[in-house]
């Protein structure tokens, strides 16, 4: 809860508002400063400590009236004016059945109703988690979604410039709170952001590596332990490359599953 709240109240936000030269300035200034409307940085979604796999994306999106899943109003997502205990509960228990933040597929809107449609990204990530784990996963238990940049944006505005600063502050600390041995890097944007941060080679997640399973798997020290990273094209992208585990890892999927389930060590995967 302490880290989730620290991310939500990130001190870089105020610095970015004051300094145009700050690397987070563009992304922070996308939203009005009004604490009643400012959608705060998002630490993660899911049960970080219990998750078997971490899905790592580029950054979360700003929720807007009428723009998300045909909802009449934006998501009832924490604003800066919210009390700390409400923010901490939302960030750490977003998919908990008794929390009342979602029904697992749809978010609750500002007007108190559920969005008419499921969040497509959540649905597709759940499918990827099922392919990987081999059973129907629970988003409150089996996997967690987080980002390299925690501030919300639209169309990746400001994300590239903020990535190094945000990852330096939080990526290692977020992963350190998880026992997950497998991190799935989702999409070209996340790949581009994480490559220089973790020293991943140019082949990792590249178009030329489609079909080369080993090129899209790396072992790195992250969060105080060795973790396996694998690349998947973003589930909502328009790429013609495979976007699921069975087609992306036809031979390595059993080993990746075993790592996620704790049946195979990261060191043995690398061998």
Tab-separated table of C-alpha atoms in Angstrom:
chain	number	residue	atom	x	y	z
A	1	UNK	CA	0.000	0.000	0.000
A	2	UNK	CA	2.858	2.374	0.796
A	3	UNK	CA	4.400	2.036	-2.657
A	4	UNK	CA	1.040	2.226	-4.437
A	5	UNK	CA	0.307	5.466	-2.603
A	6	UNK	CA	3.795	6.833	-3.249
A	7	UNK	CA	3.338	6.287	-6.986
A	8	UNK	CA	-0.112	7.857	-6.876
A	9	UNK	CA	1.324	10.905	-5.074
A	10	UNK	CA	4.559	10.923	-7.066
A	11	UNK	CA	6.598	14.055	-6.198
A	12	UNK	CA	7.749	14.288	-9.808
A	13	UNK	CA	4.239	15.437	-10.759
A	14	UNK	CA	4.570	18.772	-8.946
A	15	UNK	CA	8.112	19.238	-10.206
A	16	UNK	CA	6.943	18.595	-13.753
A	17	UNK	CA	4.224	21.221	-13.395
A	18	UNK	CA	6.774	23.830	-12.331
A	19	UNK	CA	9.546	22.989	-14.813
A	20	UNK	CA	8.907	22.736	-18.544
A	21	UNK	CA	12.335	21.102	-18.869
A	22	UNK	CA	11.320	18.237	-16.558
A	23	UNK	CA	11.129	14.884	-18.450
A	24	UNK	CA	7.596	14.307	-17.132
A	25	UNK	CA	6.342	17.791	-18.017
A	26	UNK	CA	4.529	16.853	-21.242
A	27	UNK	CA	2.642	13.928	-19.785
A	28	UNK	CA	1.683	15.678	-16.539
A	29	UNK	CA	0.449	18.777	-18.383
A	30	UNK	CA	-1.944	16.725	-20.511
A	31	UNK	CA	-4.372	16.964	-17.590
A	32	UNK	CA	-5.639	19.999	-15.747
A	33	UNK	CA	-4.052	20.634	-12.379
A	34	UNK	CA	-7.459	20.607	-10.632
A	35	UNK	CA	-7.190	17.869	-7.948
A	36	UNK	CA	-10.867	17.064	-8.448
A	37	UNK	CA	-10.275	15.928	-12.019
A	38	UNK	CA	-6.576	14.966	-12.204
A	39	UNK	CA	-6.298	11.197	-12.698
A	40	UNK	CA	-3.344	10.171	-10.573
A	41	UNK	CA	-0.473	7.876	-11.605
A	42	UNK	CA	-1.397	4.201	-11.575
A	43	UNK	CA	0.945	1.774	-9.828
A	44	UNK	CA	-0.525	-1.508	-11.031
A	45	UNK	CA	-3.793	-3.378	-11.464
A	46	UNK	CA	-4.147	-6.770	-9.807
A	47	UNK	CA	-2.658	-8.580	-6.832
A	48	UNK	CA	1.023	-7.704	-7.086
A	49	UNK	CA	2.247	-9.936	-4.274
A	50	UNK	CA	0.317	-13.080	-5.299
A	51	UNK	CA	0.586	-12.839	-9.107
A	52	UNK	CA	2.390	-15.583	-10.998
A	53	UNK	CA	3.111	-13.332	-13.984
A	54	UNK	CA	3.596	-9.593	-14.539
A	55	UNK	CA	2.320	-7.998	-17.745
A	56	UNK	CA	4.398	-4.876	-18.429
A	57	UNK	CA	2.963	-2.233	-20.764
A	58	UNK	CA	4.043	1.271	-21.751
A	59	UNK	CA	1.596	3.440	-19.756
A	60	UNK	CA	-2.069	3.710	-18.732
A	61	UNK	CA	-4.598	5.793	-20.633
A	62	UNK	CA	-6.645	8.754	-19.441
A	63	UNK	CA	-10.299	7.818	-19.035
A	64	UNK	CA	-12.682	10.258	-20.730
A	65	UNK	CA	-16.442	10.710	-20.900
A	66	UNK	CA	-17.949	8.757	-23.773
A	67	UNK	CA	-14.585	7.487	-24.967
A	68	UNK	CA	-14.135	4.276	-23.008
A	69	UNK	CA	-16.144	1.197	-23.926
A	70	UNK	CA	-19.243	3.255	-24.786
A	71	UNK	CA	-19.462	4.457	-21.203
A	72	UNK	CA	-21.473	7.617	-20.656
A	73	UNK	CA	-18.912	8.928	-18.206
A	74	UNK	CA	-15.253	8.322	-17.385
A	75	UNK	CA	-14.103	5.590	-15.036
A	76	UNK	CA	-14.475	6.196	-11.310
A	77	UNK	CA	-10.717	6.170	-11.097
A	78	UNK	CA	-8.910	7.957	-8.243
A	79	UNK	CA	-8.453	11.704	-8.575
A	80	UNK	CA	-5.833	13.687	-6.698
A	81	UNK	CA	-8.496	14.972	-4.288
A	82	UNK	CA	-9.312	11.472	-3.042
A	83	UNK	CA	-8.271	10.521	0.484
A	84	UNK	CA	-5.166	8.357	0.736
A	85	UNK	CA	-6.921	5.290	2.118
A	86	UNK	CA	-9.375	5.209	-0.792
A	87	UNK	CA	-6.521	5.547	-3.272
A	88	UNK	CA	-4.526	2.764	-1.615
A	89	UNK	CA	-7.539	0.446	-1.570
A	90	UNK	CA	-8.249	1.061	-5.247
A	91	UNK	CA	-4.665	0.513	-6.349
A	92	UNK	CA	-4.094	-2.665	-4.351
A	93	UNK	CA	-7.586	-4.235	-4.565
A	94	UNK	CA	-8.858	-3.133	-7.953
A	95	UNK	CA	-10.115	-6.592	-8.938
A	96	UNK	CA	-10.995	-7.871	-5.463
A	97	UNK	CA	-14.583	-9.199	-5.657
A	98	UNK	CA	-15.642	-7.338	-2.517
A	99	UNK	CA	-13.938	-4.040	-3.386
A	100	UNK	CA	-16.591	-2.709	-5.764
A	101	UNK	CA	-14.136	-1.140	-8.208
A	102	UNK	CA	-14.891	-3.460	-11.157
A	103	UNK	CA	-16.842	-6.604	-11.940
A	104	UNK	CA	-13.651	-8.131	-13.295
A	105	UNK	CA	-14.370	-7.074	-16.869
A	106	UNK	CA	-16.013	-3.637	-16.678
A	107	UNK	CA	-15.125	-0.544	-14.698
A	108	UNK	CA	-17.548	1.585	-12.712
A	109	UNK	CA	-18.235	4.983	-14.253
A	110	UNK	CA	-18.341	8.354	-12.518
A	111	UNK	CA	-22.142	8.154	-12.578
A	112	UNK	CA	-22.071	4.885	-10.605
A	113	UNK	CA	-23.039	2.567	-13.462
A	114	UNK	CA	-20.916	-0.138	-15.030
A	115	UNK	CA	-19.420	0.567	-18.439
A	116	UNK	CA	-21.613	-1.117	-21.079
A	117	UNK	CA	-18.673	-3.070	-22.481
A	118	UNK	CA	-15.769	-4.981	-20.997
A	119	UNK	CA	-12.372	-3.317	-21.067
A	120	UNK	CA	-10.849	-4.920	-24.159
A	121	UNK	CA	-7.296	-4.754	-22.878
A	122	UNK	CA	-8.254	-6.511	-19.638
A	123	UNK	CA	-10.103	-9.226	-21.564
A	124	UNK	CA	-7.217	-9.859	-23.936
A	125	UNK	CA	-4.596	-9.913	-21.179
A	126	UNK	CA	-6.711	-12.453	-19.318
A	127	UNK	CA	-6.708	-14.657	-22.422
A	128	UNK	CA	-2.943	-14.386	-22.671
A	129	UNK	CA	-2.661	-15.290	-18.978
A	130	UNK	CA	-4.847	-18.358	-19.523
A	131	UNK	CA	-2.713	-19.474	-22.468
A	132	UNK	CA	0.376	-19.081	-20.351
A	133	UNK	CA	-0.838	-20.575	-17.075
A	134	UNK	CA	-3.011	-23.318	-18.537
A	135	UNK	CA	-6.108	-22.580	-16.469
A	136	UNK	CA	-8.744	-19.791	-16.243
A	137	UNK	CA	-6.918	-17.087	-14.257
A	138	UNK	CA	-8.265	-14.708	-11.651
A	139	UNK	CA	-7.071	-11.091	-12.127
A	140	UNK	CA	-7.128	-10.652	-8.364
A	141	UNK	CA	-4.790	-13.568	-7.806
A	142	UNK	CA	-2.910	-14.950	-10.794
A	143	UNK	CA	-1.488	-12.022	-12.755
A	144	UNK	CA	-0.875	-8.311	-12.454
A	145	UNK	CA	-0.681	-5.495	-15.000
A	146	UNK	CA	1.741	-2.622	-14.586
A	147	UNK	CA	3.529	-0.050	-16.719
A	148	UNK	CA	6.917	1.520	-17.322
A	149	UNK	CA	5.402	5.026	-17.057
A	150	UNK	CA	2.693	5.345	-14.418
A	151	UNK	CA	1.220	8.720	-15.368
A	152	UNK	CA	-1.810	8.564	-17.640
A	153	UNK	CA	-1.592	9.760	-21.222
A	154	UNK	CA	-3.340	9.687	-24.582
A	155	UNK	CA	-1.602	8.532	-27.724
A	156	UNK	CA	1.717	8.044	-25.900
A	157	UNK	CA	2.139	11.839	-25.478
A	158	UNK	CA	5.035	12.477	-23.103
A	159	UNK	CA	5.695	8.796	-22.434
A	160	UNK	CA	9.041	8.511	-24.201
A	161	UNK	CA	10.594	11.433	-22.322
A	162	UNK	CA	9.231	10.256	-18.949
A	163	UNK	CA	10.197	6.590	-19.276
A	164	UNK	CA	13.727	6.667	-17.878
A	165	UNK	CA	12.830	8.830	-14.864
A	166	UNK	CA	9.714	6.857	-13.986
A	167	UNK	CA	11.386	3.469	-14.388
A	168	UNK	CA	14.362	4.597	-12.322
A	169	UNK	CA	12.064	5.531	-9.454
A	170	UNK	CA	9.619	2.645	-9.539
A	171	UNK	CA	10.177	-0.308	-11.884
A	172	UNK	CA	12.602	-2.233	-9.687
A	173	UNK	CA	10.615	-1.470	-6.533
A	174	UNK	CA	7.306	-2.597	-8.045
A	175	UNK	CA	8.769	-5.863	-9.315
A	176	UNK	CA	10.510	-6.434	-5.973
A	177	UNK	CA	7.089	-6.752	-4.299
A	178	UNK	CA	6.151	-9.638	-6.586
A	179	UNK	CA	7.262	-13.261	-6.450
A	180	UNK	CA	6.486	-13.616	-10.167
A	181	UNK	CA	9.440	-15.052	-12.061
A	182	UNK	CA	8.065	-14.183	-15.499
A	183	UNK	CA	7.507	-10.690	-16.899
A	184	UNK	CA	5.698	-10.309	-20.213
A	185	UNK	CA	6.675	-7.161	-22.115
A	186	UNK	CA	3.566	-6.172	-24.071
A	187	UNK	CA	3.950	-4.345	-27.360
A	188	UNK	CA	6.425	-2.281	-29.339
A	189	UNK	CA	6.096	0.807	-27.149
A	190	UNK	CA	6.896	-1.067	-23.951
A	191	UNK	CA	9.727	-2.861	-25.767
A	192	UNK	CA	11.236	0.443	-26.879
A	193	UNK	CA	10.995	1.903	-23.375
A	194	UNK	CA	12.436	-1.099	-21.543
A	195	UNK	CA	15.255	-2.001	-23.956
A	196	UNK	CA	17.714	0.693	-22.799
A	197	UNK	CA	16.621	0.410	-19.171
A	198	UNK	CA	17.330	-3.331	-18.944
A	199	UNK	CA	19.977	-3.542	-21.646
A	200	UNK	CA	17.953	-5.757	-23.967
A	201	UNK	CA	19.348	-6.394	-27.414
A	202	UNK	CA	17.910	-5.044	-30.636
A	203	UNK	CA	16.547	-8.464	-31.556
A	204	UNK	CA	14.292	-8.627	-28.482
A	205	UNK	CA	10.760	-7.965	-29.706
A	206	UNK	CA	11.843	-6.937	-33.202
A	207	UNK	CA	9.983	-7.717	-36.412
A	208	UNK	CA	12.995	-9.677	-37.587
A	209	UNK	CA	12.807	-11.918	-34.513
A	210	UNK	CA	9.229	-13.077	-35.204
A	211	UNK	CA	9.459	-16.847	-35.091
A	212	UNK	CA	12.758	-16.786	-33.164
A	213	UNK	CA	11.540	-17.724	-29.720
A	214	UNK	CA	14.890	-17.514	-27.966
A	215	UNK	CA	15.538	-13.988	-29.269
A	216	UNK	CA	12.378	-12.836	-27.516
A	217	UNK	CA	13.303	-14.234	-24.102
A	218	UNK	CA	15.848	-12.636	-21.779
A	219	UNK	CA	17.023	-13.126	-18.209
A	220	UNK	CA	17.672	-10.006	-16.148
A	221	UNK	CA	18.215	-9.063	-12.509
A	222	UNK	CA	15.138	-7.078	-11.556
A	223	UNK	CA	13.515	-6.428	-8.217
A	224	UNK	CA	16.272	-8.213	-6.329
A	225	UNK	CA	16.051	-11.493	-8.258
A	226	UNK	CA	16.630	-13.024	-11.651
A	227	UNK	CA	13.495	-12.777	-13.774
A	228	UNK	CA	12.607	-14.156	-17.176
A	229	UNK	CA	11.299	-11.573	-19.640
A	230	UNK	CA	9.443	-12.542	-22.785
A	231	UNK	CA	7.985	-10.351	-25.509
A	232	UNK	CA	4.448	-10.423	-26.893
A	233	UNK	CA	3.019	-8.020	-29.432
A	234	UNK	CA	0.363	-5.838	-27.831
A	235	UNK	CA	-3.011	-7.620	-27.857
A	236	UNK	CA	-4.768	-4.604	-29.420
A	237	UNK	CA	-2.090	-3.850	-32.032
A	238	UNK	CA	-2.656	-4.127	-35.771
A	239	UNK	CA	0.484	-6.134	-36.426
A	240	UNK	CA	0.293	-9.277	-38.554
A	241	UNK	CA	2.728	-10.989	-36.192
A	242	UNK	CA	1.300	-13.491	-33.684
A	243	UNK	CA	-0.107	-11.829	-30.572
A	244	UNK	CA	-0.734	-14.915	-28.465
A	245	UNK	CA	1.459	-17.394	-26.608
A	246	UNK	CA	0.739	-20.598	-28.589
A	247	UNK	CA	1.785	-19.046	-31.904
A	248	UNK	CA	4.558	-16.859	-30.501
A	249	UNK	CA	6.169	-19.631	-28.437
A	250	UNK	CA	5.168	-22.973	-29.999
A	251	UNK	CA	8.123	-24.807	-28.439
A	252	UNK	CA	9.003	-22.623	-25.426
A	253	UNK	CA	5.481	-22.219	-24.032
A	254	UNK	CA	5.710	-25.286	-21.734
A	255	UNK	CA	8.961	-23.953	-20.258
A	256	UNK	CA	7.553	-20.421	-19.837
A	257	UNK	CA	4.505	-21.917	-18.135
A	258	UNK	CA	6.708	-23.945	-15.820
A	259	UNK	CA	8.635	-20.805	-14.845
A	260	UNK	CA	5.403	-18.919	-14.168
A	261	UNK	CA	4.065	-21.788	-12.051
A	262	UNK	CA	7.306	-22.115	-10.107
A	263	UNK	CA	8.077	-25.543	-11.544
A	264	UNK	CA	11.196	-24.426	-13.420
A	265	UNK	CA	13.832	-21.983	-12.262
A	266	UNK	CA	14.796	-18.978	-14.338
A	267	UNK	CA	18.363	-20.290	-14.442
A	268	UNK	CA	17.238	-23.557	-16.031
A	269	UNK	CA	15.179	-21.671	-18.593
A	270	UNK	CA	18.247	-19.704	-19.612
A	271	UNK	CA	20.196	-22.906	-20.026
